[in-house]
mmCIF file of C-alpha atoms in Angstrom:
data_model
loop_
_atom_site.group_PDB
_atom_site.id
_atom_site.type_symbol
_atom_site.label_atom_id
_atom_site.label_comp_id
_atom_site.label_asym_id
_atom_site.label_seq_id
_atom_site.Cartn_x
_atom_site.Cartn_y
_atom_site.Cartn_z
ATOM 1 C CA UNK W 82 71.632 161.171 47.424
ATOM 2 C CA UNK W 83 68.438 158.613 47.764
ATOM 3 C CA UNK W 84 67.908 159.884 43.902
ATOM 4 C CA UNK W 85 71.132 158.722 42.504
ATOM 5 C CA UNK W 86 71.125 155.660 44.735
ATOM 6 C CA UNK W 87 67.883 154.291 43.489
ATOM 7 C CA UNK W 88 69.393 155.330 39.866
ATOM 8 C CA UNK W 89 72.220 152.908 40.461
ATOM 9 C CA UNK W 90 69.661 150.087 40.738
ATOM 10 C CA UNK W 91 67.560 151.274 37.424
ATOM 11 C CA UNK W 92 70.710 151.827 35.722
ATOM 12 C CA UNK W 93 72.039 148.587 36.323
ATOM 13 C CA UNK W 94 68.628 146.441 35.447
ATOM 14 C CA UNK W 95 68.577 149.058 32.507
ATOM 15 C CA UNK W 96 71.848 147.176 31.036
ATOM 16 C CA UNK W 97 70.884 144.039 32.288
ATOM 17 C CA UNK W 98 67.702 144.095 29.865
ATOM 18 C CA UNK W 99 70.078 145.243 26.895
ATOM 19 C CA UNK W 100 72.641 142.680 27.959
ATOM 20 C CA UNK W 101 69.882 140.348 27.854
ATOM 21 C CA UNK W 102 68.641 140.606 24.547
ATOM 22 C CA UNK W 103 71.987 141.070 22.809
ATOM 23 C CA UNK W 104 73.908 138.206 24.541
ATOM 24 C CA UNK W 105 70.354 136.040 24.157
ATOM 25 C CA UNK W 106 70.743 136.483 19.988
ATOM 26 C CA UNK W 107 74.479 135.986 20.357
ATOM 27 C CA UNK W 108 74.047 132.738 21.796
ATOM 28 C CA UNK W 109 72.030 131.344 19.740
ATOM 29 C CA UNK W 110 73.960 131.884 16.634
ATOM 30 C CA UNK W 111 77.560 131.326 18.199
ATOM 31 C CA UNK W 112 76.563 128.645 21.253
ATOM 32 C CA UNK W 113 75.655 128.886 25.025
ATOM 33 C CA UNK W 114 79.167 127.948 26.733
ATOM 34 C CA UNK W 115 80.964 130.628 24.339
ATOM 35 C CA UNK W 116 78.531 133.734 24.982
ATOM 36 C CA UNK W 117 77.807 132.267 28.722
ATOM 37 C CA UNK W 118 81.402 132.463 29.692
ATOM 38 C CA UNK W 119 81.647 136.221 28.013
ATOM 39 C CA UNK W 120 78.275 137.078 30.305
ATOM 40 C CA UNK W 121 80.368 136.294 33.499
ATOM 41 C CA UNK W 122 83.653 137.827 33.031
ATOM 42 C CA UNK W 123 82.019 141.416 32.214
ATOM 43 C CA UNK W 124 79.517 140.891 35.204
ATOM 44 C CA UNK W 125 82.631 140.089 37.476
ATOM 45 C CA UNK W 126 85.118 142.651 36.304
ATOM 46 C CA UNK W 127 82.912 145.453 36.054
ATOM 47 C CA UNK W 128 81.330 144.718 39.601
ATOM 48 C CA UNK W 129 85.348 144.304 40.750
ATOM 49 C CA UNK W 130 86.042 147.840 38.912
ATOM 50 C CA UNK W 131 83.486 149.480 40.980
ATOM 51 C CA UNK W 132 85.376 148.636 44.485
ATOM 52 C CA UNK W 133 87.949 151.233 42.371
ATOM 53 C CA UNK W 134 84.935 153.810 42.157
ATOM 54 C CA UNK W 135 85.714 157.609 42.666
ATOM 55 C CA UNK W 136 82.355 159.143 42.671
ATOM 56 C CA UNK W 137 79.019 158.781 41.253
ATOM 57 C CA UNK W 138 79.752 158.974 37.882
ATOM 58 C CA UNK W 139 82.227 156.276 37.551
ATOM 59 C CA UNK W 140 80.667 153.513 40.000
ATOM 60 C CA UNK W 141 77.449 154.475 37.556
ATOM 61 C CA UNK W 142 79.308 153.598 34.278
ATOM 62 C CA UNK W 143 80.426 149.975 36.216
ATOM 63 C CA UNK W 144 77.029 149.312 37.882
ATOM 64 C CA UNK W 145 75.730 149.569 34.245
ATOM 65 C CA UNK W 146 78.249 147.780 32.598
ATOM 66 C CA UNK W 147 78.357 144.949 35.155
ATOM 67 C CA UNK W 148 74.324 145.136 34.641
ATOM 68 C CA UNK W 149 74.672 144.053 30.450
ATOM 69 C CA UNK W 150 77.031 140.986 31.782
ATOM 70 C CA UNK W 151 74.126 139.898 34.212
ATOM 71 C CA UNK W 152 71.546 140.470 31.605
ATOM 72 C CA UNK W 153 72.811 137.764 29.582
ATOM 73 C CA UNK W 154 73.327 135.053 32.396
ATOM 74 C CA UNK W 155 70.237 133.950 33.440
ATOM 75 C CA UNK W 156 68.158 133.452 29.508
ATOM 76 C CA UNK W 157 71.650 131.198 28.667
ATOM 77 C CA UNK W 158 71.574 129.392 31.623
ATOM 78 C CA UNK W 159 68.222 128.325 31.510
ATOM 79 C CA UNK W 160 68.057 127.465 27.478
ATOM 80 C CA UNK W 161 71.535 125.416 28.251
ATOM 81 C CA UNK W 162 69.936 123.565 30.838
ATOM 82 C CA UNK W 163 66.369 122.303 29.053
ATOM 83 C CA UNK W 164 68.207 121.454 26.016
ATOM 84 C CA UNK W 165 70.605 119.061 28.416
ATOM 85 C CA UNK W 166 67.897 117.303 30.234
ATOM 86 C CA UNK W 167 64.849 115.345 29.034
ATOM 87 C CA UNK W 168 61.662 116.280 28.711
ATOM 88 C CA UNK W 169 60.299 114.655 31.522
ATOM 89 C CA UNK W 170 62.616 116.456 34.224
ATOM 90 C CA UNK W 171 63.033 119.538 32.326
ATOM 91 C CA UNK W 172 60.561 122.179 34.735
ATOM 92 C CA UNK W 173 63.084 120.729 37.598
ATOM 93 C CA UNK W 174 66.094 121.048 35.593
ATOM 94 C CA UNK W 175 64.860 124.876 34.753
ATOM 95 C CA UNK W 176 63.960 125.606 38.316
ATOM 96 C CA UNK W 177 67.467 124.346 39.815
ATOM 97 C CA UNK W 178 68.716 127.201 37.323
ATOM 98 C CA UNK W 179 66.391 129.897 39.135
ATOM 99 C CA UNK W 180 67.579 128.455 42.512
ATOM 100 C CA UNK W 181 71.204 129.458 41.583
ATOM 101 C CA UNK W 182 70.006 133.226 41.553
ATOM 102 C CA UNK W 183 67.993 132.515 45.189
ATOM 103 C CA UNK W 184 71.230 131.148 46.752
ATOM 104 C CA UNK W 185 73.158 133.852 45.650
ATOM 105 C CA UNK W 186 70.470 136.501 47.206
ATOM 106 C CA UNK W 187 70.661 134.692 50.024
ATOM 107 C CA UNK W 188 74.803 134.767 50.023
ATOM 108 C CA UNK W 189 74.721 138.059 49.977
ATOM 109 C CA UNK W 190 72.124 138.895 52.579
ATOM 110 C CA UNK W 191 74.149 136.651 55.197
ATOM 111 C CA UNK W 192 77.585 137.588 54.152
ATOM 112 C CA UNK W 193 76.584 141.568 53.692
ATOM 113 C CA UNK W 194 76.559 142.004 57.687
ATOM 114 C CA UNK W 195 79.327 139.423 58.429
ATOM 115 C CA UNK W 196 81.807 141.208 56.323
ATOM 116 C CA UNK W 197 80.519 144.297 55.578
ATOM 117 C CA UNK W 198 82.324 146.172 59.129
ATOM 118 C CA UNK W 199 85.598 144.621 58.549
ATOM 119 C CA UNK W 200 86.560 144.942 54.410
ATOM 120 C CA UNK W 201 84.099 147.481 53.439
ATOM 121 C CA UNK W 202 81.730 148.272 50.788
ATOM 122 C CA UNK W 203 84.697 148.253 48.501
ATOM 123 C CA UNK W 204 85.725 145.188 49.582
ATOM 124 C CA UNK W 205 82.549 143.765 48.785
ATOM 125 C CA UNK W 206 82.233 144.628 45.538
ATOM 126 C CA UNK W 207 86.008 142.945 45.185
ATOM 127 C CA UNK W 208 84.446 139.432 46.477
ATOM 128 C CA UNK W 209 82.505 139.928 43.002
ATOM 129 C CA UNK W 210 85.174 139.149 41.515
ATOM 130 C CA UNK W 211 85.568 135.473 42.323
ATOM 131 C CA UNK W 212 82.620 134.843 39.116
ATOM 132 C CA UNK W 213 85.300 135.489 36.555
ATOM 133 C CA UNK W 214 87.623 132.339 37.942
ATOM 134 C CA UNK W 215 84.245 130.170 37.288
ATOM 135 C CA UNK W 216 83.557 131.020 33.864
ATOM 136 C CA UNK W 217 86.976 129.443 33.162
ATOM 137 C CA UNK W 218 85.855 126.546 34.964
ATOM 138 C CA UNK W 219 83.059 126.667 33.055
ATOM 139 C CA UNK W 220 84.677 126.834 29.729
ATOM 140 C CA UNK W 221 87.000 124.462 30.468
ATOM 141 C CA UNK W 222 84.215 121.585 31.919
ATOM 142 C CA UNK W 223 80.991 122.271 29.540
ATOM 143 C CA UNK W 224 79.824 121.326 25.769
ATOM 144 C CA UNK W 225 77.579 122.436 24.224
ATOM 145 C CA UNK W 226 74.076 120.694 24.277
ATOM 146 C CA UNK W 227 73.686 117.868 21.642
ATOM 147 C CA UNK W 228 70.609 119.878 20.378
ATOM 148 C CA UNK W 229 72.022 122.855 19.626
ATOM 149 C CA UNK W 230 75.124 120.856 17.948
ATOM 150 C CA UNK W 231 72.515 119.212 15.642
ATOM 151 C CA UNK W 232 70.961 122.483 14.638
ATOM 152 C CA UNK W 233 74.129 124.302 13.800
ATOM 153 C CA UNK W 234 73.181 123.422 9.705
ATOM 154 C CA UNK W 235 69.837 125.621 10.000
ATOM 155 C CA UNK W 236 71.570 128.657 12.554
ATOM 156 C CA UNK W 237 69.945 131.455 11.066
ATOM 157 C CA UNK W 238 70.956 135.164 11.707
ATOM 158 C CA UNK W 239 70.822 136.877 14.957
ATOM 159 C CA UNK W 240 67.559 139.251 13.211
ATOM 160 C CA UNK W 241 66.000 136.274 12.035
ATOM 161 C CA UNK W 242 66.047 134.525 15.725
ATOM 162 C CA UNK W 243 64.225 137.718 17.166
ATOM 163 C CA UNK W 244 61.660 137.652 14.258
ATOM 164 C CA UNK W 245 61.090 134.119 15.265
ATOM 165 C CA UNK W 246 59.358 135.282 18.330
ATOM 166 C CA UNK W 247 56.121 136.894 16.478
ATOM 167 C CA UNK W 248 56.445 134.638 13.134
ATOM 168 C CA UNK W 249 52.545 134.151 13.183
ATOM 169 C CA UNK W 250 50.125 135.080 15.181
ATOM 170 C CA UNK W 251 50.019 132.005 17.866
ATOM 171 C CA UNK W 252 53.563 132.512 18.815
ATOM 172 C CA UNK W 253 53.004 136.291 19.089
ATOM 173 C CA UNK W 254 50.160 135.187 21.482
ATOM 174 C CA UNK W 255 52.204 132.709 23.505
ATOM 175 C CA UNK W 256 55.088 136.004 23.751
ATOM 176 C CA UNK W 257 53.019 138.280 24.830
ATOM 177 C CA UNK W 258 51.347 135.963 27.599
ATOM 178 C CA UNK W 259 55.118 135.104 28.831
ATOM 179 C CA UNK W 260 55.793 138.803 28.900
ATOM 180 C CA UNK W 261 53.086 139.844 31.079
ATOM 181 C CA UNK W 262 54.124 136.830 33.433
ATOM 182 C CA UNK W 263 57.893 137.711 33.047
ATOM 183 C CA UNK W 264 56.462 141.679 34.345
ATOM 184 C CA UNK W 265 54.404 140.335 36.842
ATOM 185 C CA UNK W 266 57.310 138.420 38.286
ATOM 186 C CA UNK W 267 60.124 141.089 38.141
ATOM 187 C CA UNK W 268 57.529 144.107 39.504
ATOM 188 C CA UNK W 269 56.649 142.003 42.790
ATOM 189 C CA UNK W 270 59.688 140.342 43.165
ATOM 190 C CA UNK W 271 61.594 143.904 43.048
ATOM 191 C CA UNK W 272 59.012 145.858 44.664
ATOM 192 C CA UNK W 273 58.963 143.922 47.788
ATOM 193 C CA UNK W 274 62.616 142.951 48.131
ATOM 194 C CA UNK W 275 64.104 146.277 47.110
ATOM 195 C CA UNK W 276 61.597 147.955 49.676
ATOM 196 C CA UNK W 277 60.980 145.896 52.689
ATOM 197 C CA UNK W 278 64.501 146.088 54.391
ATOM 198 C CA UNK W 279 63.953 149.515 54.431
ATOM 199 C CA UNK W 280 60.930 149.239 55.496
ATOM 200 C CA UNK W 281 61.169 147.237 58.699
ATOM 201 C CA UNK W 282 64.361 149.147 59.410
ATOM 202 C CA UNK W 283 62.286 152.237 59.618
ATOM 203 C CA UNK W 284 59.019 151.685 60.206
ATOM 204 C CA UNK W 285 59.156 148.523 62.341
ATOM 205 C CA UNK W 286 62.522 149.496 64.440
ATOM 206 C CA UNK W 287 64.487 145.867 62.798
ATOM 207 C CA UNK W 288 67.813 146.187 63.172
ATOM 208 C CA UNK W 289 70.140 145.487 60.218
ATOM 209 C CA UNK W 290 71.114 142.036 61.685
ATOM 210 C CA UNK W 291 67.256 141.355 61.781
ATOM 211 C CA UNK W 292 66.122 142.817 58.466
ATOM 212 C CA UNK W 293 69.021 140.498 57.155
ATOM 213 C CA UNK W 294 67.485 137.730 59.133
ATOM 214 C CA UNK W 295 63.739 138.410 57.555
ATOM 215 C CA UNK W 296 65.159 139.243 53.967
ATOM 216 C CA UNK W 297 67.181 135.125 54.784
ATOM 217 C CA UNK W 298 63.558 133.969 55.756
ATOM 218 C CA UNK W 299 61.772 134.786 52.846
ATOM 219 C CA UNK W 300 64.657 134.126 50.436
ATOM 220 C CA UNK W 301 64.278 130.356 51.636
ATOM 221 C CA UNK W 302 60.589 130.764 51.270
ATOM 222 C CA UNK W 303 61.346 131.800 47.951
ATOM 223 C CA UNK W 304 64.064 129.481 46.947
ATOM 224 C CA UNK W 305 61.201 125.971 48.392
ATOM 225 C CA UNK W 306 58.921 127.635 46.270
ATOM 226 C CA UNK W 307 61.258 127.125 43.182
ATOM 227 C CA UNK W 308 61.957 123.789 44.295
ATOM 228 C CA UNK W 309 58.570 122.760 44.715
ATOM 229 C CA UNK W 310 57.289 124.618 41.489
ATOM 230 C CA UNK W 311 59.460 122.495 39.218
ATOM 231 C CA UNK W 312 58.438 119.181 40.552
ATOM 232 C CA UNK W 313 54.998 119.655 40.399
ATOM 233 C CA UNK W 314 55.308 121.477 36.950
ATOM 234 C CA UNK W 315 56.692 118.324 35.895
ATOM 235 C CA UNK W 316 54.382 115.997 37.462
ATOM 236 C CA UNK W 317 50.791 118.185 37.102
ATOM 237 C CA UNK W 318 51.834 120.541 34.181
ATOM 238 C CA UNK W 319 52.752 123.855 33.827
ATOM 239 C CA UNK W 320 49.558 125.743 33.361
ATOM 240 C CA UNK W 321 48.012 124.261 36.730
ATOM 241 C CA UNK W 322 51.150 124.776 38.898
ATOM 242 C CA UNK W 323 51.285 128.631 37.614
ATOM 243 C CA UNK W 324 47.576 128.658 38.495
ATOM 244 C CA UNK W 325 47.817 127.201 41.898
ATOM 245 C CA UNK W 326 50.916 129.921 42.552
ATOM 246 C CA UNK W 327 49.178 132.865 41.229
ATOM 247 C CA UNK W 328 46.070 132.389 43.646
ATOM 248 C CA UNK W 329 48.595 131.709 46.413
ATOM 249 C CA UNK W 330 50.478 134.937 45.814
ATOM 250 C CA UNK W 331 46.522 136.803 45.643
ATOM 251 C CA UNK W 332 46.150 135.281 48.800
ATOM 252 C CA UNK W 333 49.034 135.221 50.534
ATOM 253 C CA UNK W 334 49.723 139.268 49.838
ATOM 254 C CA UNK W 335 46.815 140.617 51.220
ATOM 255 C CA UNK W 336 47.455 138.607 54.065
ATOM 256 C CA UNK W 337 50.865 140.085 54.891
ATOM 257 C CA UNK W 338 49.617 144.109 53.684
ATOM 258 C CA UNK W 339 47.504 143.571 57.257
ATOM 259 C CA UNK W 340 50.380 142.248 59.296
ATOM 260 C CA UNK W 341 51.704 144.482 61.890
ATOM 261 C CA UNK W 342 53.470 142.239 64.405
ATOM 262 C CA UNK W 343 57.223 141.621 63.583
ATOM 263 C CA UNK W 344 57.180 137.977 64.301
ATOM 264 C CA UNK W 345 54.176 137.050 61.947
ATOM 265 C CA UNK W 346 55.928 139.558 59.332
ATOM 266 C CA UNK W 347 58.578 137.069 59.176
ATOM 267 C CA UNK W 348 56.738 133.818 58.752
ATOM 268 C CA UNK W 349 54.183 134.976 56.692
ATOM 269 C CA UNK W 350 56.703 136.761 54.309
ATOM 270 C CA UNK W 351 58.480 133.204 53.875
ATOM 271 C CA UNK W 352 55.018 132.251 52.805
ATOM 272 C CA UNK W 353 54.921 135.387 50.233
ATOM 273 C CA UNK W 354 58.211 134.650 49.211
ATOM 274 C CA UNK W 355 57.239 130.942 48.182
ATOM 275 C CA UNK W 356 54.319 131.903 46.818
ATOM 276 C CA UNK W 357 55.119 135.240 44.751
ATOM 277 C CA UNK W 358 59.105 134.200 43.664
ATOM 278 C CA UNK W 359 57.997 130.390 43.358
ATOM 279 C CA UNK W 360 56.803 131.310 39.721
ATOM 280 C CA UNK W 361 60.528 131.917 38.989
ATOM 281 C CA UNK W 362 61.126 128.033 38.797
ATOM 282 C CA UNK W 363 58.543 127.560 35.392
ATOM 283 C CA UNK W 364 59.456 130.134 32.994
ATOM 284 C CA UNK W 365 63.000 128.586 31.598
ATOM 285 C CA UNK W 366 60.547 125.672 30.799
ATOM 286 C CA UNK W 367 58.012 127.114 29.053
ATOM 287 C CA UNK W 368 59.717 129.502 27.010
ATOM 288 C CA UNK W 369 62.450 126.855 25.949
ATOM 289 C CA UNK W 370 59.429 124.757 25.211
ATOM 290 C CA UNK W 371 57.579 127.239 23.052
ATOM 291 C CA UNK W 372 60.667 128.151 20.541
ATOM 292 C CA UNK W 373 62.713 126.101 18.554
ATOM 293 C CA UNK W 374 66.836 126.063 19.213
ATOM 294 C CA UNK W 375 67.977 128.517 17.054
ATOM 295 C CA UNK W 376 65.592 131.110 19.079
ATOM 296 C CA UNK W 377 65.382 129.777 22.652
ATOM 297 C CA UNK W 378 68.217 131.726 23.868
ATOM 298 C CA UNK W 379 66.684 134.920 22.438
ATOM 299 C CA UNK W 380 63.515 133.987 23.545
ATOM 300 C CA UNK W 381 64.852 133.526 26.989
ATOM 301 C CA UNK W 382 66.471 136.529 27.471
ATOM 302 C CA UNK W 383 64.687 138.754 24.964
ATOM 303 C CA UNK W 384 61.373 137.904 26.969
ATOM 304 C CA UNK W 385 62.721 137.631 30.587
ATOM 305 C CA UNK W 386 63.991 141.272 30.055
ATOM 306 C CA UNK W 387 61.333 143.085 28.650
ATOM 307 C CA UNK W 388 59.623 141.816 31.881
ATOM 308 C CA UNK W 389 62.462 142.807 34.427
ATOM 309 C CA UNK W 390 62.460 146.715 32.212
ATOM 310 C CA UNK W 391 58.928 146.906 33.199
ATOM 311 C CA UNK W 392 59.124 145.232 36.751
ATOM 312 C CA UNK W 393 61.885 147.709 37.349
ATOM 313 C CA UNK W 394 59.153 149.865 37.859
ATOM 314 C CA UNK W 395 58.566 148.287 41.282
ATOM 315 C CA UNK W 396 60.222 149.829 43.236
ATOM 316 C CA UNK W 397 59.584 153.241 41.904
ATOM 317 C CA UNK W 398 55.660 152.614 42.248
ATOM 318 C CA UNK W 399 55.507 150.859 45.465
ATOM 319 C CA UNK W 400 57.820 154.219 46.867
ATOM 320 C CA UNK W 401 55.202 156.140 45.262
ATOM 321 C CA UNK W 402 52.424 154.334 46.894
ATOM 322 C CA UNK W 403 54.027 154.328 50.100
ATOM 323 C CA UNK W 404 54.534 157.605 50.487
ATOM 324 C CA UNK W 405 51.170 158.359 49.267
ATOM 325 C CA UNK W 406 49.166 155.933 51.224
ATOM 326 C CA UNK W 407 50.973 153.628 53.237
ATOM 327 C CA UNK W 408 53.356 150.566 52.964
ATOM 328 C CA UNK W 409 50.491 148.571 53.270
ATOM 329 C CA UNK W 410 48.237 149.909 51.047
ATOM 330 C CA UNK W 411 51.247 149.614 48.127
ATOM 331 C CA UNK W 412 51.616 145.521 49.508
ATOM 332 C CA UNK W 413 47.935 145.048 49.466
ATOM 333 C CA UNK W 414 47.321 146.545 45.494
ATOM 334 C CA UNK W 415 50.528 143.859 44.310
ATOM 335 C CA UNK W 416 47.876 141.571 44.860
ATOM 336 C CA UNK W 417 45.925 143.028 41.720
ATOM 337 C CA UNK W 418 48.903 142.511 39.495
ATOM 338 C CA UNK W 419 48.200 138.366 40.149
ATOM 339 C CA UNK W 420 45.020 138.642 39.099
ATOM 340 C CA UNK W 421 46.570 139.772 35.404
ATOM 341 C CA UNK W 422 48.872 137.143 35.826
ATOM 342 C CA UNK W 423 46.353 134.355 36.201
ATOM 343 C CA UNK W 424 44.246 135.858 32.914
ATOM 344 C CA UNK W 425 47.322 135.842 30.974
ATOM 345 C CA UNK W 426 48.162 131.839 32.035
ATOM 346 C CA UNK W 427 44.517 130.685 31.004
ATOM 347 C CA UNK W 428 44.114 132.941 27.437
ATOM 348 C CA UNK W 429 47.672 133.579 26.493
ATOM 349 C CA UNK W 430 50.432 129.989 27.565
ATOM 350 C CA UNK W 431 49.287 126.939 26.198
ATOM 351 C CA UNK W 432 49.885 123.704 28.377
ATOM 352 C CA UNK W 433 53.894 122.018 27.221
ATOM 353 C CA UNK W 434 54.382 119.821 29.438
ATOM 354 C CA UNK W 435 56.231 116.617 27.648
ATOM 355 C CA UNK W 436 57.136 118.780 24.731
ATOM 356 C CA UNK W 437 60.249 117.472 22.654
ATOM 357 C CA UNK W 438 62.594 120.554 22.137
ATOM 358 C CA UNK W 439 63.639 120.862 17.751
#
């Protein structure tokens, strides 16, 4: 039913936030190649197991343990990356992270109709499998990051790393500001993508071959806007380029909520996309500049996920809206939630840029 289908997708961001935090802690006290490489092999063989799915119990159970894997992925990826890179290319080291996730989207948009008729939705779940023969690749390739090496005399305990996130009451600022950009970012970013296909499918008459073409479009809107976050986060500083994003996404928003022809839907979402998703490419640097090593991990994924549990809500509210009102009228009030977003940048983030990770 369209009830336990939608659950599917809560369930699974559900475990990714729990996967997120626990995996986060774990890395930090037991390293980021270790815990990264455990993150991957659940993701792939619990996606794998649900090509074996009987009913809606079972493919539930997967979806949700496949979800915890993916949880852990992205906060370990992007501490493993800032403490690799210098300071001075670290927003663009961060942001090449966040384009990993945009490629993959965009994989899976352009491979979902190409093979899709001939092996099946079983089948696709199967090609999920092929992440598990990475992480070995992975373990087999990586070290660990010099940094975190160094600090392995001070690794405190996985409760202590958490704690480290409020220790006074400028850090508990800086947290909360990152969470209410971390909410802003996973509400927009699921409420339009999980929406719009079905949107223009049923409202605008797109085929599935062109609402896979438009969903391409903006996920290459998106992805430049990663691109072009990190280099001018690293060149301008973070606080402006979040700024100059955030008034873009206001903008750019409202514009599309009045759209009605197809064609301008499809340029101006690549616009959207760069502006609204383009945020993704500056929060691995500013949270792994804003906690020491034996937290950053945590704070990564502890942070991160308490955003994507509230911007799961997306989807359910922009439905809501929808049916309420209209499709437009949902689009049209994301543009409020930028506004927040830009109060939080100013009061809550101070400016990092050049920062020396400890």
């Amino acid at each position: 039913t369209p009830g336990q289908a939608g659950s599917l997708v809560t369930w699974t961001l559900i475990g990714a936030v729990f996967g997120g935090i626990v995996f986060g802690m774990l890395s930090d006290k037991y390293g980021r190649i270790r815990v990264l490489t455990w993150t991957i092999v659940l993701f792939a063989v619990f996606t794998g197991l649900c090509a074996f799915a009987q009913g809606y119990w079972d493919l539930l159970i997967y979806r949700t343990i496949a979800g915890i894997g993916l949880g852990g992925e992205f906060g370990i990826g992007m501490a493993l990356a800032a403490e690799a890179w210098p300071a001075k290319y670290r927003a663009r080291a961060t942001s090449y992270v966040a384009l990993g996730w945009q490629i993959g989207v965009l994989g899976a948009a352009l491979l979902t109709p190409a093979l899709l008729p001939s092996i099946g939705w079983r089948g696709m779940f199967l090609v999920g499998v092929i992440p598990a023969f990475v992480a070995w690749f992975i373990r087999a390739k990586l070290h660990e990051p010099e940094l975190f090496v160094q600090s392995t005399v001070q690794r405190r305990s996985i409760g202590e790393a958490f704690r480290l996130l409020i220790k006074d009451k400028a850090t508990a600022k800086i947290s909360a500001g990152i969470v209410v950009l971390c909410s802003v970012q996973n509400f927009g970013y699921y409420g339009i993508m999980i929406w719009m296909p079905s949107f223009l499918s049923k409202q605008m008459g797109f085929s599935l071959t062109k609402s896979s073409v438009w969903t391409a479009v903006t996920i290459v809107g998106m992805s430049l806007g990663i691109w072009v976050f990190g280099q001018l986060a690293d060149r301008i500083g973070r606080k402006p380029t979040f700024l100059i994003f955030q008034v873009g996404s206001v903008i750019s928003v409202l514009a599309y909520s009045q759209l009605t022809d197809a064609t301008a839907m499809l340029w101006v979402g690549a616009i959207m996309g760069l502006c609204v998703n383009g945020m993704m490419g500056g929060y691995g640097a500013v949270i792994s500049e804003a906690y020491p090593t034996e937290a950053r991990a945590t704070a990564q994924n502890v942070l991160f996920n308490i955003g994507r549990a509230v911007g799961g809500l997306g989807p359910v509210v922009i439905g809501a809206l929808a049916m309420a009102y209209s499709f437009q009228v949902a689009i049209a009030l994301l543009a409020a939630i930028y506004v927040l977003d830009m109060l939080a940048t100013v009061f809550l983030i101070p400016e990092l840029k050049g920062k020396e990770l400890h």
